[in-house]
Amino acid sequence: MPDTPLDHIRNFSIIAHIDHGKSTLADRLIQSTGTVAAREMKEQLLDNMELERERGITIKAQTVRILYKAKDGETYTLNLMDTPGHVDFAYEVSRSLAACEGSLLVVDASQGVEAQTLANVYQAIDANHEIVPILNKIDLPAAEPARVKQQIEDVIGLDASDAVEISAKTGLNIEGVLEAIVTRLPPPQGDAKATLKALLVDSWYDSYLGVVVLVRVKDGQLRKGQRVRMMSNGAAHTIEQVGIFTPKMIAADSLGPGEMGYMTAAIKMVSDTNVGDTITDDRAPAASALPGFKPSVPVVWCGLYPVDADDFEKLRDSVGKLRLNDSSFHYEAETSAALGLGYRCGFLGLLHLEIVQERLSREFGLDLIATAPSVVYKLKKTNGEEIELHNPADMPDPSVIAEIQEPWIKATIMVPDDYLGPVLTLCNERRGRQVELTYVGNRAMAMYRLPLNEVVFDFYDRLKSISRGYASFDYQVDGYEAGDLVKISILVNAEPVDALSFMAHRGQADRRGRSICERLKELIPRQLFKIPIQAAIGGRVIARETISALSKDVTAKCYGGDISRKRKLLDKQKEGKKRMRQFGKVEIPQSAFIAALKMDA
C-alpha cells in the first residue's frame, strides 16, 4: 500500500468523445491485468449506475486500481479514472483530470476527431497532462489510422506518430496501452513525511457508512483513526476506514502520496464535504490549501416540484444527497401558486437535467413535475440596479426595466461537408453569428456564437437529425449580451399560469406563443363552458385558442310542441354557461402540465 515507491505509481484518466470506446478500454485494462476475476467481469464494468447501463453512457467518473507487471519486470500501481464524454458532464471530467498526471486520448479510427475530443483534450492540456493518443476500433473496415493520425496533428497539434493502435472490443494490443502508460506517463510528485494534503475529488452518500469521500493524497499519509480537517469549513472528523477501489471497496491501513482511494468518517452532514476541498491533519494542519476546482456555473434552470405536496420533505433530503454526488447540480427553494413548494434547480445542460430528474425518481422514489427549462437573464433596472432572473414568473414590471441581457455561447460544430448547408441554416435560424469556418479533410469545423436560450430546448436533437447523427457539438458560455427579449404569459380562462410562462426573443414570440396555445388546446379537458387559452406579452394578446364547451342536449325531452319552449331551455343553458365561465375554475391536469412543458418550443 503506502510503501509503493512514487515512481511505480501512475494516475491517469481516459478521455474521448461519446462512444469512442472509453469504458470498453477500461474493461480491457481491468481484464488483462486480472484485477477482476473472469466470472465477475461484465461489459462496461465501471458504469455501475443502472441509468448508465441503460443509456450506454458514462455519467459519473469512476476510479479503479490496477496492478501491472511491466516488461522490465517491475510491478506498477495504475490508478485509472474513466470519465464521461457528453458535454453536460464536462465538470465531472475536469475533476478527474485534476486528480491525475496523464491522460489516454481515445479517438475512433473511423470517425476521427470530434467536438468533445477537442474539448476534453484542451481540459487535459490545461491540467498540464502528458497525453498518449490511442486509436481505437482499428479492426473496423472503415478504419483509417493514417488519416486520423494526421487529423490529430492538424486539429489538436499533438504528435500522433507513435499513437497506440488498438481494438478495445477484441482486446487487440492492450499490452501496448499498458506499456505506454508505464513508459510515457509521468509518476506523481509528493512527500510522505510532509503534512497531510489530500484533494477531495468526489463524495456520495451510503446508507450504512454515511458520506464516502474519494480522495487523492498529494503529501503525507491518510490513516485509519487519524483526526482530519476539511480546510474550507473547518469541520473535523476521525477516519473510520480508508481503502482503495478494485473496483470493489477494499479496506487498507493507510494511503500515501500519489495514491487514490476512499475514506469514511461517519460524516452525517452533507454540507461538510465540498468537492475540491483540501483534507489535512487536524493536529498539524497544512499552511495552504490545494488549488481545488473552479465552481461549476449552471447554464439551464428549471423548477422541480413533487406531484404530491406531502413529498416536499423527502425531496429536500434527496436533493441534498444528490448534490453531494453531483457537485455541478445547484438548487434553491421556491414556491409556485400552481405547483406549491419545490426547488429551482440549475444544470449544465438538458441531458444533465434529464439525468438528475431520472435519478431523483429512481434512487429516491420521487414523482416530480419539472417546469419549462430557462436560462439566467441579467436585468438592468431604470434605477441602475442589476438583478438576475432565474424564473420568468418573477420578472418585474417592464416599465422599470432598462435592458435585458441573455447568455451567449461559443459553439464548436464538427460536421461532414455534405451536411454543412442545413447545419449553417439551423444556426442562422437560432440567431447565430458565424465566427469561423475551417476544413480538416472532408469535415467542416464551424464556430458560432449563439444565444443559450435558443440552444437549451431542441437544438442538439435538430442538429443530430439534419446531419443524420454525424455532427458533433460542444460549447462554452461566452458572456452576456443585451437582446430584445419579452416575457410571454399563458392565460387559461383569463387566469395566468405561472409555471408555463417563458422568455423569448420578440421576433419569435408569436410563433412560440401560438404553438403552446395549440398544444394546450389538445391537452386541457373540455368543460361545460368555453375556455379561452391566450398567450400575452404584458397586456397584449399575441395568440388565442378556444376549447369549445361540452354540450348537454337540454331539449331531448321535448317531443314536438312549440319552438318557444325549446328556445327557452336553450337560452337558460346559455345563461348558465356564461355564469359558469365567470366563476368556473379550470383545473389543468398534471399530465397536461408535463406534456406542455416537454413541448419542443
PDB file of N, CA and C in Angstrom, residues 215-247:
ATOM      1  N   VAL A 215     -10.616  10.405  -2.402  1.00  0.00           N
ATOM      2  CA  VAL A 215      -9.505  11.337  -2.184  1.00  0.00           C
ATOM      3  C   VAL A 215      -8.304  10.986  -3.058  1.00  0.00           C
ATOM      4  N   ARG A 216      -7.508  12.007  -3.348  1.00  0.00           N
ATOM      5  CA  ARG A 216      -6.211  11.810  -3.995  1.00  0.00           C
ATOM      6  C   ARG A 216      -5.194  12.445  -3.045  1.00  0.00           C
ATOM      7  N   VAL A 217      -4.329  11.618  -2.445  1.00  0.00           N
ATOM      8  CA  VAL A 217      -3.338  12.113  -1.484  1.00  0.00           C
ATOM      9  C   VAL A 217      -2.189  12.762  -2.257  1.00  0.00           C
ATOM     10  N   LYS A 218      -1.871  14.005  -1.913  1.00  0.00           N
ATOM     11  CA  LYS A 218      -0.752  14.716  -2.553  1.00  0.00           C
ATOM     12  C   LYS A 218       0.505  14.593  -1.694  1.00  0.00           C
ATOM     13  N   ASP A 219       0.391  14.894  -0.387  1.00  0.00           N
ATOM     14  CA  ASP A 219       1.512  14.789   0.556  1.00  0.00           C
ATOM     15  C   ASP A 219       1.022  14.119   1.830  1.00  0.00           C
ATOM     16  N   GLY A 220       1.985  13.526   2.573  1.00  0.00           N
ATOM     17  CA  GLY A 220       1.648  12.944   3.874  1.00  0.00           C
ATOM     18  C   GLY A 220       0.956  11.600   3.767  1.00  0.00           C
ATOM     19  N   GLN A 221       0.347  11.181   4.883  1.00  0.00           N
ATOM     20  CA  GLN A 221      -0.310   9.871   4.955  1.00  0.00           C
ATOM     21  C   GLN A 221      -1.729  10.049   5.481  1.00  0.00           C
ATOM     22  N   LEU A 222      -2.641   9.245   4.949  1.00  0.00           N
ATOM     23  CA  LEU A 222      -4.035   9.251   5.415  1.00  0.00           C
ATOM     24  C   LEU A 222      -4.251   7.902   6.081  1.00  0.00           C
ATOM     25  N   ARG A 223      -4.469   7.909   7.420  1.00  0.00           N
ATOM     26  CA  ARG A 223      -4.535   6.641   8.169  1.00  0.00           C
ATOM     27  C   ARG A 223      -5.865   6.460   8.867  1.00  0.00           C
ATOM     28  N   LYS A 224      -6.190   5.220   9.092  1.00  0.00           N
ATOM     29  CA  LYS A 224      -7.375   4.880   9.887  1.00  0.00           C
ATOM     30  C   LYS A 224      -7.154   5.406  11.312  1.00  0.00           C
ATOM     31  N   GLY A 225      -8.183   6.014  11.921  1.00  0.00           N
ATOM     32  CA  GLY A 225      -8.078   6.534  13.288  1.00  0.00           C
ATOM     33  C   GLY A 225      -7.530   7.950  13.360  1.00  0.00           C
ATOM     34  N   GLN A 226      -7.052   8.498  12.199  1.00  0.00           N
ATOM     35  CA  GLN A 226      -6.480   9.848  12.177  1.00  0.00           C
ATOM     36  C   GLN A 226      -7.596  10.893  12.249  1.00  0.00           C
ATOM     37  N   ARG A 227      -7.315  11.997  12.933  1.00  0.00           N
ATOM     38  CA  ARG A 227      -8.281  13.095  13.017  1.00  0.00           C
ATOM     39  C   ARG A 227      -7.949  14.080  11.886  1.00  0.00           C
ATOM     40  N   VAL A 228      -8.890  14.269  10.968  1.00  0.00           N
ATOM     41  CA  VAL A 228      -8.623  15.145   9.820  1.00  0.00           C
ATOM     42  C   VAL A 228      -9.578  16.334   9.812  1.00  0.00           C
ATOM     43  N   ARG A 229      -9.170  17.360   9.066  1.00  0.00           N
ATOM     44  CA  ARG A 229      -9.968  18.593   8.999  1.00  0.00           C
ATOM     45  C   ARG A 229     -10.200  18.991   7.542  1.00  0.00           C
ATOM     46  N   MET A 230     -11.426  19.440   7.247  1.00  0.00           N
ATOM     47  CA  MET A 230     -11.741  19.990   5.924  1.00  0.00           C
ATOM     48  C   MET A 230     -11.350  21.467   5.950  1.00  0.00           C
ATOM     49  N   MET A 231     -10.479  21.879   5.038  1.00  0.00           N
ATOM     50  CA  MET A 231      -9.935  23.241   5.139  1.00  0.00           C
ATOM     51  C   MET A 231     -10.932  24.339   4.776  1.00  0.00           C
ATOM     52  N   SER A 232     -11.958  24.018   3.969  1.00  0.00           N
ATOM     53  CA  SER A 232     -12.880  25.088   3.556  1.00  0.00           C
ATOM     54  C   SER A 232     -13.832  25.500   4.668  1.00  0.00           C
ATOM     55  N   ASN A 233     -14.223  24.530   5.522  1.00  0.00           N
ATOM     56  CA  ASN A 233     -15.209  24.873   6.558  1.00  0.00           C
ATOM     57  C   ASN A 233     -14.757  24.516   7.982  1.00  0.00           C
ATOM     58  N   GLY A 234     -13.547  23.946   8.114  1.00  0.00           N
ATOM     59  CA  GLY A 234     -13.004  23.651   9.446  1.00  0.00           C
ATOM     60  C   GLY A 234     -13.623  22.440  10.133  1.00  0.00           C
ATOM     61  N   ALA A 235     -14.524  21.710   9.451  1.00  0.00           N
ATOM     62  CA  ALA A 235     -15.153  20.530  10.073  1.00  0.00           C
ATOM     63  C   ALA A 235     -14.089  19.441  10.299  1.00  0.00           C
ATOM     64  N   ALA A 236     -14.046  18.875  11.514  1.00  0.00           N
ATOM     65  CA  ALA A 236     -13.050  17.841  11.834  1.00  0.00           C
ATOM     66  C   ALA A 236     -13.747  16.502  12.040  1.00  0.00           C
ATOM     67  N   HIS A 237     -13.103  15.432  11.591  1.00  0.00           N
ATOM     68  CA  HIS A 237     -13.669  14.087  11.702  1.00  0.00           C
ATOM     69  C   HIS A 237     -12.564  13.084  11.984  1.00  0.00           C
ATOM     70  N   THR A 238     -12.931  11.978  12.637  1.00  0.00           N
ATOM     71  CA  THR A 238     -11.970  10.893  12.854  1.00  0.00           C
ATOM     72  C   THR A 238     -12.225   9.817  11.798  1.00  0.00           C
ATOM     73  N   ILE A 239     -11.165   9.439  11.078  1.00  0.00           N
ATOM     74  CA  ILE A 239     -11.317   8.473   9.985  1.00  0.00           C
ATOM     75  C   ILE A 239     -11.622   7.088  10.547  1.00  0.00           C
ATOM     76  N   GLU A 240     -12.692   6.491  10.046  1.00  0.00           N
ATOM     77  CA  GLU A 240     -13.071   5.129  10.467  1.00  0.00           C
ATOM     78  C   GLU A 240     -12.488   4.089   9.529  1.00  0.00           C
ATOM     79  N   GLN A 241     -12.377   4.452   8.260  1.00  0.00           N
ATOM     80  CA  GLN A 241     -11.929   3.460   7.273  1.00  0.00           C
ATOM     81  C   GLN A 241     -11.271   4.183   6.099  1.00  0.00           C
ATOM     82  N   VAL A 242     -10.130   3.637   5.634  1.00  0.00           N
ATOM     83  CA  VAL A 242      -9.563   4.105   4.367  1.00  0.00           C
ATOM     84  C   VAL A 242      -9.409   2.882   3.481  1.00  0.00           C
ATOM     85  N   GLY A 243      -9.350   3.091   2.189  1.00  0.00           N
ATOM     86  CA  GLY A 243      -9.224   1.929   1.312  1.00  0.00           C
ATOM     87  C   GLY A 243      -9.092   2.324  -0.138  1.00  0.00           C
ATOM     88  N   ILE A 244      -9.136   1.325  -0.999  1.00  0.00           N
ATOM     89  CA  ILE A 244      -8.957   1.522  -2.447  1.00  0.00           C
ATOM     90  C   ILE A 244     -10.114   0.857  -3.191  1.00  0.00           C
ATOM     91  N   PHE A 245     -10.213   1.142  -4.482  1.00  0.00           N
ATOM     92  CA  PHE A 245     -11.230   0.521  -5.328  1.00  0.00           C
ATOM     93  C   PHE A 245     -10.566  -0.467  -6.272  1.00  0.00           C
ATOM     94  N   THR A 246     -11.132  -1.686  -6.329  1.00  0.00           N
ATOM     95  CA  THR A 246     -10.524  -2.669  -7.251  1.00  0.00           C
ATOM     96  C   THR A 246     -11.470  -3.290  -8.295  1.00  0.00           C
ATOM     97  N   PRO A 247     -12.612  -2.825  -8.670  1.00  0.00           N
ATOM     98  CA  PRO A 247     -13.337  -1.624  -8.284  1.00  0.00           C
ATOM     99  C   PRO A 247     -14.202  -1.784  -7.035  1.00  0.00           C
TER     100      PRO A 247
END
